[in-house]
Structure formats: structure tokens, C-alpha cells
mmCIF file of C-alpha atoms in Angstrom:
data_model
loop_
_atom_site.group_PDB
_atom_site.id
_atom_site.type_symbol
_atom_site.label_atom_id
_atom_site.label_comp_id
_atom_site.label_asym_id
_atom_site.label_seq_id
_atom_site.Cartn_x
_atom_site.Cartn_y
_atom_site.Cartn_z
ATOM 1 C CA UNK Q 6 12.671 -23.176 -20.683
ATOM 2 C CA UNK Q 7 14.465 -20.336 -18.951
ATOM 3 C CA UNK Q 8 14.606 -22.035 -15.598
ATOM 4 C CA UNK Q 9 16.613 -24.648 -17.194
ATOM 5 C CA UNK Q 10 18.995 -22.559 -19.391
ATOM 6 C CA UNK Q 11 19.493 -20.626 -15.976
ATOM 7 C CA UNK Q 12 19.071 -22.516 -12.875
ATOM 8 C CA UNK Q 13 20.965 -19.841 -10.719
ATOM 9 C CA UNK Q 14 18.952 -17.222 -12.226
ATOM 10 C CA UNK Q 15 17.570 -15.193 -9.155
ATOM 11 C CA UNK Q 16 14.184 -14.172 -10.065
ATOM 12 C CA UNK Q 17 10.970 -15.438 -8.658
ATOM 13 C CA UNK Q 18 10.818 -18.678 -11.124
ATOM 14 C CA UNK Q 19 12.928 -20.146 -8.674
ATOM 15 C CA UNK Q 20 10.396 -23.045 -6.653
ATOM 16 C CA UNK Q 21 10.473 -22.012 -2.198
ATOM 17 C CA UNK Q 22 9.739 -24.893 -0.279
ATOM 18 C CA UNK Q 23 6.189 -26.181 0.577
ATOM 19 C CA UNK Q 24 5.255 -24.272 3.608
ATOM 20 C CA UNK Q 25 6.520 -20.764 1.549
ATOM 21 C CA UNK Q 26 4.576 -22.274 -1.721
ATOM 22 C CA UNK Q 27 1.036 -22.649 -0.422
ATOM 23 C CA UNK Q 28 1.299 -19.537 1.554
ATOM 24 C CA UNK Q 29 2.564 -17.623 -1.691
ATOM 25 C CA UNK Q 30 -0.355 -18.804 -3.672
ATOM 26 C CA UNK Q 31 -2.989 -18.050 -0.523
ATOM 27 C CA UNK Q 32 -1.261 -14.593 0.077
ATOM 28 C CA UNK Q 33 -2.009 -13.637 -3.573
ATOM 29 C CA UNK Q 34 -5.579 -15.149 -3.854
ATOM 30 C CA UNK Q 35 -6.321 -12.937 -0.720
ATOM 31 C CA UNK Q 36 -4.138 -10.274 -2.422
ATOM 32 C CA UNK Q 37 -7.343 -10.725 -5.396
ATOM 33 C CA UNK Q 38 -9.824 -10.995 -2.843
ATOM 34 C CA UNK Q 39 -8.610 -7.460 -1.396
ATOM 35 C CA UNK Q 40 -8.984 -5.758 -4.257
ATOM 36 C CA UNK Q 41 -12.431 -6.389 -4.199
ATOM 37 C CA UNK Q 42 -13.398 -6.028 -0.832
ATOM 38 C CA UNK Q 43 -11.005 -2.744 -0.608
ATOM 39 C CA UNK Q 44 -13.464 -0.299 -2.440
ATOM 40 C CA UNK Q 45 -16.433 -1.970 -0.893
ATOM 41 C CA UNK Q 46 -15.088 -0.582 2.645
ATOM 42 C CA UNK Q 47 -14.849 2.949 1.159
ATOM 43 C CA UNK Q 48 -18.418 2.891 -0.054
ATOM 44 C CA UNK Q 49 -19.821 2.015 3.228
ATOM 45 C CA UNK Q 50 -17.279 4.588 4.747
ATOM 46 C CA UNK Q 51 -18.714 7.088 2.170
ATOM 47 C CA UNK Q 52 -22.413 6.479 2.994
ATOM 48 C CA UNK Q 53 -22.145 5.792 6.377
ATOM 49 C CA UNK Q 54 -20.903 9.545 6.789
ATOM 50 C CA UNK Q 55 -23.684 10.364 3.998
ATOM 51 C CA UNK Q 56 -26.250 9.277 5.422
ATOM 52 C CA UNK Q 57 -25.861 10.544 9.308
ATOM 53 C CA UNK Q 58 -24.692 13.707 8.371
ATOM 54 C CA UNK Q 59 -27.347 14.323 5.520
ATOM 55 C CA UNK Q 60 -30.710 12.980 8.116
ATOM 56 C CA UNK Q 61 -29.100 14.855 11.351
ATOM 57 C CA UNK Q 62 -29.344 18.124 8.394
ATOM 58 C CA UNK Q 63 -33.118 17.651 7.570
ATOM 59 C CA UNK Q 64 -33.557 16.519 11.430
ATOM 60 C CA UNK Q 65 -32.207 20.001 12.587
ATOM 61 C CA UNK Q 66 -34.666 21.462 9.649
ATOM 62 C CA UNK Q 67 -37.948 21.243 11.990
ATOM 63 C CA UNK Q 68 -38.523 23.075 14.742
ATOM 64 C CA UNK Q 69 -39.557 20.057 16.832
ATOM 65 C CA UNK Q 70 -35.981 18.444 16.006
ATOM 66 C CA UNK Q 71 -33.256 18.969 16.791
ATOM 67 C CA UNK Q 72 -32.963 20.535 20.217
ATOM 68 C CA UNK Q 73 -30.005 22.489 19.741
ATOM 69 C CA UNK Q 74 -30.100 24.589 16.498
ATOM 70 C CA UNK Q 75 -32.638 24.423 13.888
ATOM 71 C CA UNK Q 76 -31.701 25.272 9.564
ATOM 72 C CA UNK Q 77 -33.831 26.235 7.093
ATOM 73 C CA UNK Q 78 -35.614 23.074 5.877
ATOM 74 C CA UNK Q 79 -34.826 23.992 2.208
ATOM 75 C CA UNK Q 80 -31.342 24.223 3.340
ATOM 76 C CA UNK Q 81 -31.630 20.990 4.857
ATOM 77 C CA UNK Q 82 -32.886 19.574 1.607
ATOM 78 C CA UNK Q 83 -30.530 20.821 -0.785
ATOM 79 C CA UNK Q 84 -27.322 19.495 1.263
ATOM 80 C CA UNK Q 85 -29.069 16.041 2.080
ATOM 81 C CA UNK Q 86 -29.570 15.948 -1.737
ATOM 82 C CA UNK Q 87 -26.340 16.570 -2.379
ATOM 83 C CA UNK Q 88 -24.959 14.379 -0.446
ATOM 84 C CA UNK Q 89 -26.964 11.176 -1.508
ATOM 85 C CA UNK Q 90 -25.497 12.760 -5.310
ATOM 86 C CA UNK Q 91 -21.809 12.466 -4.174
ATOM 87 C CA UNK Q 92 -22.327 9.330 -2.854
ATOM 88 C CA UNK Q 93 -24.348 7.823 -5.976
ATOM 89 C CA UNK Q 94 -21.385 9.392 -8.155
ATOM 90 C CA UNK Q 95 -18.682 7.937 -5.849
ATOM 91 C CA UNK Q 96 -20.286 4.579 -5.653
ATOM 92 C CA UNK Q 97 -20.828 4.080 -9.704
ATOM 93 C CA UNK Q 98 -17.287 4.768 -10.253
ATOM 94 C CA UNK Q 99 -15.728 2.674 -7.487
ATOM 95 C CA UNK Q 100 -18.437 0.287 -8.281
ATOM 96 C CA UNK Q 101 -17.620 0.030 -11.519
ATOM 97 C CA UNK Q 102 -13.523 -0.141 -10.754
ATOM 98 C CA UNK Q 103 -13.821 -2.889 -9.023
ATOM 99 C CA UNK Q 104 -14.577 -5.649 -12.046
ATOM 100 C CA UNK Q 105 -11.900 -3.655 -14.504
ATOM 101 C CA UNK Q 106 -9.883 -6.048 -16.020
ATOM 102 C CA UNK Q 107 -12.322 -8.798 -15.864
ATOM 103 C CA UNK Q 108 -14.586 -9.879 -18.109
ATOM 104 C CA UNK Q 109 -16.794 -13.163 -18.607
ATOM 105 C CA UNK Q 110 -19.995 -14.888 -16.898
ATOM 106 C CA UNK Q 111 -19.888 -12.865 -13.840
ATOM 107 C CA UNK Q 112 -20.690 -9.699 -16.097
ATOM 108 C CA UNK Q 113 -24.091 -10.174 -16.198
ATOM 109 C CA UNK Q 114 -24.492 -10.476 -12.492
ATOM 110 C CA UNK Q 115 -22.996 -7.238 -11.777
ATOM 111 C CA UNK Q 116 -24.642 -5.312 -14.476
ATOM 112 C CA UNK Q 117 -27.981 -6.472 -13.547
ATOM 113 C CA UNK Q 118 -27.168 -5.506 -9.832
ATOM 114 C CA UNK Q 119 -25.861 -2.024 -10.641
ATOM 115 C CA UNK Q 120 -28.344 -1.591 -12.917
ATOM 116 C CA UNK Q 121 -30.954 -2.665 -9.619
ATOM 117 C CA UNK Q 122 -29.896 -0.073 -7.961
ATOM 118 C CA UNK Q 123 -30.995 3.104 -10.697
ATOM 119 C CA UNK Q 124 -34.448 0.628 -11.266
ATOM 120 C CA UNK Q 125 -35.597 0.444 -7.501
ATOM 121 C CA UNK Q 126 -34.459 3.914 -6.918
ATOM 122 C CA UNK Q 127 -36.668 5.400 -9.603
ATOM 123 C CA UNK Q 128 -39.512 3.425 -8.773
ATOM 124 C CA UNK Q 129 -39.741 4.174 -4.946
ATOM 125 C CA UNK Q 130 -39.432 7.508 -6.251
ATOM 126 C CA UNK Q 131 -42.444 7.334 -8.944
ATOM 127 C CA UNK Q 132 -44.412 5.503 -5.677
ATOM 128 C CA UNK Q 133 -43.729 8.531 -3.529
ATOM 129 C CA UNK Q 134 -44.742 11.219 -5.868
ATOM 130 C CA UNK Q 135 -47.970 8.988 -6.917
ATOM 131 C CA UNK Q 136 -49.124 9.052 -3.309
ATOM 132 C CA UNK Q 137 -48.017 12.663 -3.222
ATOM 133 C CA UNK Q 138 -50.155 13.550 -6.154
ATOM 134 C CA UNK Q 139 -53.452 11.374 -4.264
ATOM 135 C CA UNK Q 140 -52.969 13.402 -1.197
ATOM 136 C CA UNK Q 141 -50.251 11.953 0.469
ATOM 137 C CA UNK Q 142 -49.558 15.135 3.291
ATOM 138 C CA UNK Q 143 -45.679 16.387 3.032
ATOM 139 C CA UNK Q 144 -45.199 15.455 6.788
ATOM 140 C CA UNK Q 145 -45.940 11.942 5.847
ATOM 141 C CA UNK Q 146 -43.560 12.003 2.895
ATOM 142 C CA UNK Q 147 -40.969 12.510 5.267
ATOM 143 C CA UNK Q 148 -41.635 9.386 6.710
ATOM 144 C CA UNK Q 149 -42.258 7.437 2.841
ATOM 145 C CA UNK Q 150 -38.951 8.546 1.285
ATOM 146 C CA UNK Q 151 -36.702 7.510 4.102
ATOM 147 C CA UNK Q 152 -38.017 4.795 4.917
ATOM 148 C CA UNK Q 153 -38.735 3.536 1.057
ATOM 149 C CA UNK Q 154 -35.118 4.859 0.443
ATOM 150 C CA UNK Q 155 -33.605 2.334 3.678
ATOM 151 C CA UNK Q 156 -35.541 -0.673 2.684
ATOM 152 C CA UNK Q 157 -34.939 -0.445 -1.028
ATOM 153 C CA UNK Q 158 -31.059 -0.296 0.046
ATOM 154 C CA UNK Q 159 -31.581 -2.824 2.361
ATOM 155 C CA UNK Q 160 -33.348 -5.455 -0.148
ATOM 156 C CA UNK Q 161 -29.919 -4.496 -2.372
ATOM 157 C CA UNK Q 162 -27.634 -5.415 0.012
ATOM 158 C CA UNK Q 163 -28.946 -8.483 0.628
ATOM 159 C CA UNK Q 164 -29.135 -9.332 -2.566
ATOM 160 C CA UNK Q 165 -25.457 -8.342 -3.034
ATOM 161 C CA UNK Q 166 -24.869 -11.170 -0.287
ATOM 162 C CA UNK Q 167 -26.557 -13.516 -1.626
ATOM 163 C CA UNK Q 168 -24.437 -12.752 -5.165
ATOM 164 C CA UNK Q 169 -21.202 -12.518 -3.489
ATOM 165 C CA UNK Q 170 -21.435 -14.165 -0.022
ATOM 166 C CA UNK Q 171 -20.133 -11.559 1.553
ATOM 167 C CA UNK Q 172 -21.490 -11.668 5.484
ATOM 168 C CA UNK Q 173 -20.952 -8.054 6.351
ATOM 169 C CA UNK Q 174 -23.714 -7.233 3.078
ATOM 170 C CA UNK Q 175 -26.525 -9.614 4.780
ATOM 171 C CA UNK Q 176 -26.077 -8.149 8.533
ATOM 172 C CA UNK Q 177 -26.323 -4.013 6.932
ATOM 173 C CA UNK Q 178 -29.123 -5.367 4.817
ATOM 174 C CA UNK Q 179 -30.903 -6.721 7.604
ATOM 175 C CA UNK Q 180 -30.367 -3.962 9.641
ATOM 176 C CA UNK Q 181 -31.435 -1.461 7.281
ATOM 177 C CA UNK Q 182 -34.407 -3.125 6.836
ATOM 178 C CA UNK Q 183 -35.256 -2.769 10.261
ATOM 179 C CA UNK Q 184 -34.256 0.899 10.741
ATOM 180 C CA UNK Q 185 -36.194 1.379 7.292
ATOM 181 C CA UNK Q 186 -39.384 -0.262 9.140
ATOM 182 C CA UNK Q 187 -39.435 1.199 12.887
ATOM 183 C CA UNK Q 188 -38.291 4.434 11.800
ATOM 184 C CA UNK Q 189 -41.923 6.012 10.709
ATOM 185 C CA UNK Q 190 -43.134 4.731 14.313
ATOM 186 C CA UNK Q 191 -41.451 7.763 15.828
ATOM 187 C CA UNK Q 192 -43.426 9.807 13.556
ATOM 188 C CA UNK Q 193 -41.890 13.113 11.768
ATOM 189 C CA UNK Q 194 -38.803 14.633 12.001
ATOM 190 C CA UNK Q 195 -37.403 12.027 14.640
ATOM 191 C CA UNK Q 196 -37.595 9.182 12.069
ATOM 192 C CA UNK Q 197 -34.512 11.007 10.565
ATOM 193 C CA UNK Q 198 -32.664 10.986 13.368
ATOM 194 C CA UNK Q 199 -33.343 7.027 13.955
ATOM 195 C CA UNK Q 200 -32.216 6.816 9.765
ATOM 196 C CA UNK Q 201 -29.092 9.630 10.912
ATOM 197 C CA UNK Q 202 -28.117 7.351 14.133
ATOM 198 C CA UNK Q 203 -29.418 3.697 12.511
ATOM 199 C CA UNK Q 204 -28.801 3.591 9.261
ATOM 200 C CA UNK Q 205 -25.430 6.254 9.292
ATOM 201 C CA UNK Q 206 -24.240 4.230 11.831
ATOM 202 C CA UNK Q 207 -24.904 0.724 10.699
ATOM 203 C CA UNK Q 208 -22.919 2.176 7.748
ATOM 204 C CA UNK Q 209 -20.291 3.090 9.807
ATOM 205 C CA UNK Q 210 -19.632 0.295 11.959
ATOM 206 C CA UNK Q 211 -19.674 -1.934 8.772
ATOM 207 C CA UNK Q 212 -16.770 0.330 6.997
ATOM 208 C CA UNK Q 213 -14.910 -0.377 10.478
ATOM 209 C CA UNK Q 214 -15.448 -3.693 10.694
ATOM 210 C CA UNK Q 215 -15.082 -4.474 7.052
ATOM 211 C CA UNK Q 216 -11.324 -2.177 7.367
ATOM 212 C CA UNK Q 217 -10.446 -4.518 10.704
ATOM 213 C CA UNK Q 218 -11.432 -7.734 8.752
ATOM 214 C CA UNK Q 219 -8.902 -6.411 5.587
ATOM 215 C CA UNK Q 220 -6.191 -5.263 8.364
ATOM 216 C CA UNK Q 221 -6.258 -8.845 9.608
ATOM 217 C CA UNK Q 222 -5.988 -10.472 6.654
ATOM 218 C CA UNK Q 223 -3.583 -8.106 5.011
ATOM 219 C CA UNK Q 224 -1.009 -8.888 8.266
ATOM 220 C CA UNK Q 225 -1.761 -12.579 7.863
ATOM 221 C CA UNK O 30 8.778 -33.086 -3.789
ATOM 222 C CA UNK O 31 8.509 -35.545 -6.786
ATOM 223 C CA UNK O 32 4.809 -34.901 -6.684
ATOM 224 C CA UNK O 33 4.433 -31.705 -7.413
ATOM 225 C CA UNK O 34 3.631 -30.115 -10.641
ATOM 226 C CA UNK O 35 6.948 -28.727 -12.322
ATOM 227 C CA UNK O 36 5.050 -26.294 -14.404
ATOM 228 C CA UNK O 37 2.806 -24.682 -11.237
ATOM 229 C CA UNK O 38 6.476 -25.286 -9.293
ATOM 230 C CA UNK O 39 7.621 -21.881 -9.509
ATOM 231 C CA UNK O 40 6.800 -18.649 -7.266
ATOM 232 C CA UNK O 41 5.762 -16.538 -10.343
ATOM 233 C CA UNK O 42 3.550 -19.186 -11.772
ATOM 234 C CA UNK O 43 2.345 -20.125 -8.870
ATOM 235 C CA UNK O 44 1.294 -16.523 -8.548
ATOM 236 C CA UNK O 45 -0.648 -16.288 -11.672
ATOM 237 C CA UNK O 46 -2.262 -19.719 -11.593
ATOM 238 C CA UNK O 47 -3.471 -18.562 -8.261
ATOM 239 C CA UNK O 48 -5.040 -15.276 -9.444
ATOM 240 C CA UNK O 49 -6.726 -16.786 -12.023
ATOM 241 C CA UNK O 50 -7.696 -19.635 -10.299
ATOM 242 C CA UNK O 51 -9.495 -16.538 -7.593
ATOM 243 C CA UNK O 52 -11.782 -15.665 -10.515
ATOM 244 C CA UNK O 53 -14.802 -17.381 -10.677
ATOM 245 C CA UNK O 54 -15.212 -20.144 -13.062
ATOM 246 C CA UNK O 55 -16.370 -18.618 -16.716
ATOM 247 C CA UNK O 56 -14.416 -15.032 -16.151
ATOM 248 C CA UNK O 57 -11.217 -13.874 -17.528
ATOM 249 C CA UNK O 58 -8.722 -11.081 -16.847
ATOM 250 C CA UNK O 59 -7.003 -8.286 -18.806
ATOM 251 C CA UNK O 60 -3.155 -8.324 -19.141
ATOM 252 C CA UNK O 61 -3.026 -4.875 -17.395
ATOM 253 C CA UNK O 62 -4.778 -5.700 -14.744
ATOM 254 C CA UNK O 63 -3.067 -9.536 -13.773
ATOM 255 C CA UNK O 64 0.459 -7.887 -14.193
ATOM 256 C CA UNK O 65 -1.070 -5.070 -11.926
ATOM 257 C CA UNK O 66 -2.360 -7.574 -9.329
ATOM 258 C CA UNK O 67 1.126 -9.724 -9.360
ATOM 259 C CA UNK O 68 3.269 -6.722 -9.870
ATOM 260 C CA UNK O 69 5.811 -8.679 -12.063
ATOM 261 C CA UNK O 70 7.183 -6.836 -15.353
ATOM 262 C CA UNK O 71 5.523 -7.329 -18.627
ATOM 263 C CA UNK O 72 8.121 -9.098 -20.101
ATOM 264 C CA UNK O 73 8.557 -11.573 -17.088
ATOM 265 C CA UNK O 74 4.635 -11.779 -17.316
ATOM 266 C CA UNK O 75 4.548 -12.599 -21.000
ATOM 267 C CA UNK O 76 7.538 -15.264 -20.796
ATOM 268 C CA UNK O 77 5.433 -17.440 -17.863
ATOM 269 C CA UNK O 78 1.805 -17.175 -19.448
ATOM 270 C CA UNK O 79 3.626 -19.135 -22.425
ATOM 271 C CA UNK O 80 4.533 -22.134 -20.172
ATOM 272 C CA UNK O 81 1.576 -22.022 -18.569
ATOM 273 C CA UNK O 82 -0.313 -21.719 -22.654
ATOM 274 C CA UNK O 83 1.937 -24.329 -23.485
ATOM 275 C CA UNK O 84 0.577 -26.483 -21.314
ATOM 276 C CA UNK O 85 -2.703 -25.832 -21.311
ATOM 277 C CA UNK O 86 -3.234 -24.462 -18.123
ATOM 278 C CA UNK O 87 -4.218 -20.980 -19.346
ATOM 279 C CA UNK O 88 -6.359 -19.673 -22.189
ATOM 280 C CA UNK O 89 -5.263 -16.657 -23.974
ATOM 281 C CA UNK O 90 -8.210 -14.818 -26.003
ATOM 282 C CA UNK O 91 -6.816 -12.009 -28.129
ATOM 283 C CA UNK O 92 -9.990 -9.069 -28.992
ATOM 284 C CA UNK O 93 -10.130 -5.614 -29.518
ATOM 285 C CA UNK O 94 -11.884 -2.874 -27.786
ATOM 286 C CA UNK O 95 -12.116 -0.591 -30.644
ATOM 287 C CA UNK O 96 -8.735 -0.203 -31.835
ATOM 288 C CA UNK O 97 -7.160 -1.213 -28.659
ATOM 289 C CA UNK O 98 -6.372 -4.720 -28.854
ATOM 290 C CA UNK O 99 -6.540 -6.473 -25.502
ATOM 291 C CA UNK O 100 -5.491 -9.933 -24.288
ATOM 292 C CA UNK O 101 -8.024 -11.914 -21.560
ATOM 293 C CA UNK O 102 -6.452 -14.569 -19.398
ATOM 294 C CA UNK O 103 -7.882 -17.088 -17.911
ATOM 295 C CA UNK O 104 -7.340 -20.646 -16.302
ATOM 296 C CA UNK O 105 -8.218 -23.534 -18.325
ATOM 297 C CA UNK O 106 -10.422 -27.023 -16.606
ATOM 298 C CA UNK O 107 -7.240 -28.701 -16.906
ATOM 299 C CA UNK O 108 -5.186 -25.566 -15.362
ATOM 300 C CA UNK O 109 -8.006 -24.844 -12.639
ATOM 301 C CA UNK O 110 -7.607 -29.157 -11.754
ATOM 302 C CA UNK O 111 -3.668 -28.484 -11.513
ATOM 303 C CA UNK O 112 -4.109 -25.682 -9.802
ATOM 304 C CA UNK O 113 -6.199 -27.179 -6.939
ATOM 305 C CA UNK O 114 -4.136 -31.111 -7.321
ATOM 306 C CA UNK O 115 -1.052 -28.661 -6.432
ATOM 307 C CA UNK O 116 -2.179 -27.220 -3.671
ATOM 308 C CA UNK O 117 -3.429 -30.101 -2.193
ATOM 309 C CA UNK O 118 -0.404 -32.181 -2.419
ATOM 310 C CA UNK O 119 1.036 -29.489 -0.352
ATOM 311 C CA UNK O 120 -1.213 -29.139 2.224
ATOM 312 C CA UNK O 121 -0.313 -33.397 2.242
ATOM 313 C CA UNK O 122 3.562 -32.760 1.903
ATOM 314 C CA UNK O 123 3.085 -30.396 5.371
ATOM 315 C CA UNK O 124 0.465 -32.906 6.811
ATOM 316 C CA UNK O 125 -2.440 -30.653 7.190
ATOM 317 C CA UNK O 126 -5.557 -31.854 7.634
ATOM 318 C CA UNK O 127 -8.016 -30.984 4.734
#
């Protein structure tokens, strides 16, 4: 034993006293829980700014939308598309950063909820373009796909609460799910603007409470 | 102080009993990525997961990824029970209330 060969030795096996002990070992399990929580605040950061700038772009694409300019819907389209890309890109590989290094029975859990994720998506998708094909008018598939889009992301994050108790995940969830539903009550194009202003900003104010919550506990 | 576990007694074990013991029950972590998460040197890494093998506190599982062979750490039921008896005879050494 090197601590015994070597008592004076000045590394960290040396013991601290009790008080410095117990809040070494809860500085480092927060130091663990961090890591996690860390990337979770950029994704919400990431979306949050995806999502209101993306729905205020196909909300300035109608004429009866946005007051103050209007774009070419297709325009509109292709940057709200890309957008939701960047973010889906961004999100698999920080998602799948944050479990490196650990392995064991959690891995099933998060596979099966990233893997949620792809599986809802592509199914509110293959609903929309069912209804589309039995008539469903393009003005009201402006109100389906946001709205499907919200709820399916609410439904995720609660489900991501209920996996990793994590409070901030159940109030966005919830929230979401009740942009996703009133939204289609103000009828097309200002539903975008309640996802752009709603759902952007529920985003938002998550990433900044989530980076206020870290902040504390980091100065702890 | 006579209480308290000699082997868990020690900032840099302390350190690494309490990462592990932050993973959920049934996972296990990546050499890389502890001595990433405790910033300590391989080598001073290495030299404290043996006490805490010899022990019994922590489970090493050697695989390979490929050709990459990689070690997993993780806490054993008797490490996890230190772990936790540790910490609680501190909170009773500085008279907290549980």
C-alpha cells in the first residue's frame, strides 16, 4: 500500500477531514450528474432557437402572416426543413455522447428512447401524407404536421422524465402538448406563430433555466 | 474517525467510489471516460482501482471492441454498501440529520 510506504506523500490519497470528505464525494457525483445534464441544456438551446426561428419563417410565408414582410413559402419550407435537419443531426450526436463510456442495463433504455424518437417521427409522418392522399387540403396540413410534430415531441419528453426524473423534461412535455393542441384553433398560418412563440420559447426558457440550475450547482 | 472505512478513506478513492456509485445500479464505465470524469493520471488511476479490486469494492471486466481492448468499471454490492455506510457515518461524525 503506497499510502503506507509514503505517508508524507502529497497526492490526493491523503484522507481531508469529514466536512471536506463528504463534500469531495458530493462535488464529484454532481460533477457525473453534470455531464449529463450539460448536453441536455444545449439541445433545448439548439431547438428552442430551431423551432422559433424555423415557424416565424413559414409564418412570414403567407400573405395573411406575418404583418411585416412576407417570403416565398417554398423558401420558407426549405429553411424550416433545414433547420429541424441540423437539429436532428446535432441532437443524435450529443445524444449519443452523453452515455460514452458507459455501458450496462441502462443501455436498453436509451436505445429504445432514441430509437422512439426516428419511430414516432416516421409514423406522424406516414399519418400526414395518408390523410393527404384521402383529401386532406394543404392549408389543413399546415395545421396536422405542427401540431402532430409538437405532441409527438411532447409525449417524448415526458417519457424521457419519467426514464430519468428529470423535472424540467415533464414541464416542456406538458407544455408542448398544450401548444401542440390549441395551436390548430387559430387556424392557418397563425398556428405557426403560436408553435414559433410556444413551443420556441418553451424551448428556450427550459435551456435557461436548465443553464441557471447547472450554474447553481456548479458554484455549490 | 475510527469508523470510517480505511479503503474509501482517501480523496482519490473517495472520488472514484463516488462516480461509480452515480451510475445506476447494473451499468459500468470505460477507463477513458472515469479517468476523464476524475481527471487523475492513468497511472494514479490504475494504482487505486487495485485497492479498491482488492477489496472487492469494484469489478473490473476486461472485453474488446474489435481489436481495441477496453476495461469497464464498476462498483460491486459490497462496494456500492461501503460506499453509502461511508457516507453516512459522516454525515453522523458532522451531526447532520439524515
Amino acid at each position: 500500500m503506497r499510502d503506507h510506504e509514503n505517508p508524507d506523500a502529497p497526492d490526493d490519497d491523503a484522507p481531508l477531514d469529514p466536512a471536506e470528505m463528504l463534500a469531495l464525494a458530493e462535488r464529484q457525483q454532481r460533477a457525473v450528474g453534470l455531464s449529463y445534464a450539460k448536453p441536455v441544456a444545449w439541445m433545448f438551446l439548439v431547438w428552442g432557437v430551431a423551432w422559433m426561428a424555423g415557424f416565424l419563417l413559414l409564418w412570414s410565408g403567407y400573405a395573411e402572416g406575418n404583418p411585416w414582410f412576407t417570403i416565398p413559402i417554398a423558401v420558407a419550407g426549405v429553411a424550416f426543413g433545414a433547420l429541424i435537419v441540423v437539429s436532428i443531426v446535432f441532437s443524435a450526436i450529443v445524444g449519443a455522447r452523453i452515455g460514452r463510456g458507459v455501458r450496462g442495463a441502462s443501455d436498453f433504455s436509451g436505445a429504445v428512447y432514441g430509437i422512439s424518437w426516428s419511430l414516432s417521427g416516421a409514423a406522424f409522418a406516414a399519418l400526414g401524407i395518408g390523410l393527404i392522399q384521402n383529401g386532406l387540403s394543404t392549408e389543413l396540413a399546415s395545421l396536422y404536421f405542427p401540431s402532430a410534430y409538437a405532441l409527438m415531441a411532447g409525449i417524448m419528453y415526458l417519457a424521457g422524465a419519467a426514464l430519468w426524473q428529470v423535472r424540467s423534461q415533464l414541464v416542456l412535455g406538458i407544455l408542448l402538448l398544450l401548444i401542440a393542441s390549441v395551436a390548430p384553433f387559430f387556424g392557418a398560418p397563425t398556428n405557426n406563430l403560436v408553435m414559433a412563440v410556444g413551443g420556441g420559447g418553451g424551448f428556450l426558457i427550459a435551456a435557461a433555466w436548465f443553464w441557471w440550475q447547472l450554474r447553481r450547482q456548479e458554484n455549490r | 474517525m475510527s469508523d470510517l472505512d480505511p479503503v474509501i478513506h482517501a480523496a482519490a478513492r473517495l472520488r472514484i467510489t463516488a462516480t461509480l456509485g452515480a451510475l445506476p445500479v447494473g451499468d459500468r464505465m470505460t477507463f477513458p471516460r472515469l479517468q476523464e470524469l476524475l481527471d487523475m493520471t492513468a497511472g494514479n488511476l490504475s494504482t487505486h482501482l487495485r485497492k479498491l479490486e482488492d477489496a472487492h469494492y469494484v469489478e473490473v471486466t476486461k472485453t474488446h471492441q474489435g481489436r481495441t481492448p477496453i476495461t469497464y468499471l464498476a462498483l460491486t454490492k459490497t462496494g456500492r454498501r461501503a460506499f453509502e455506510d461511508y457516507t453516512e457515518t459522516l454525515r453522523n461524525l458532522l451531526g447532520e440529520q439524515k
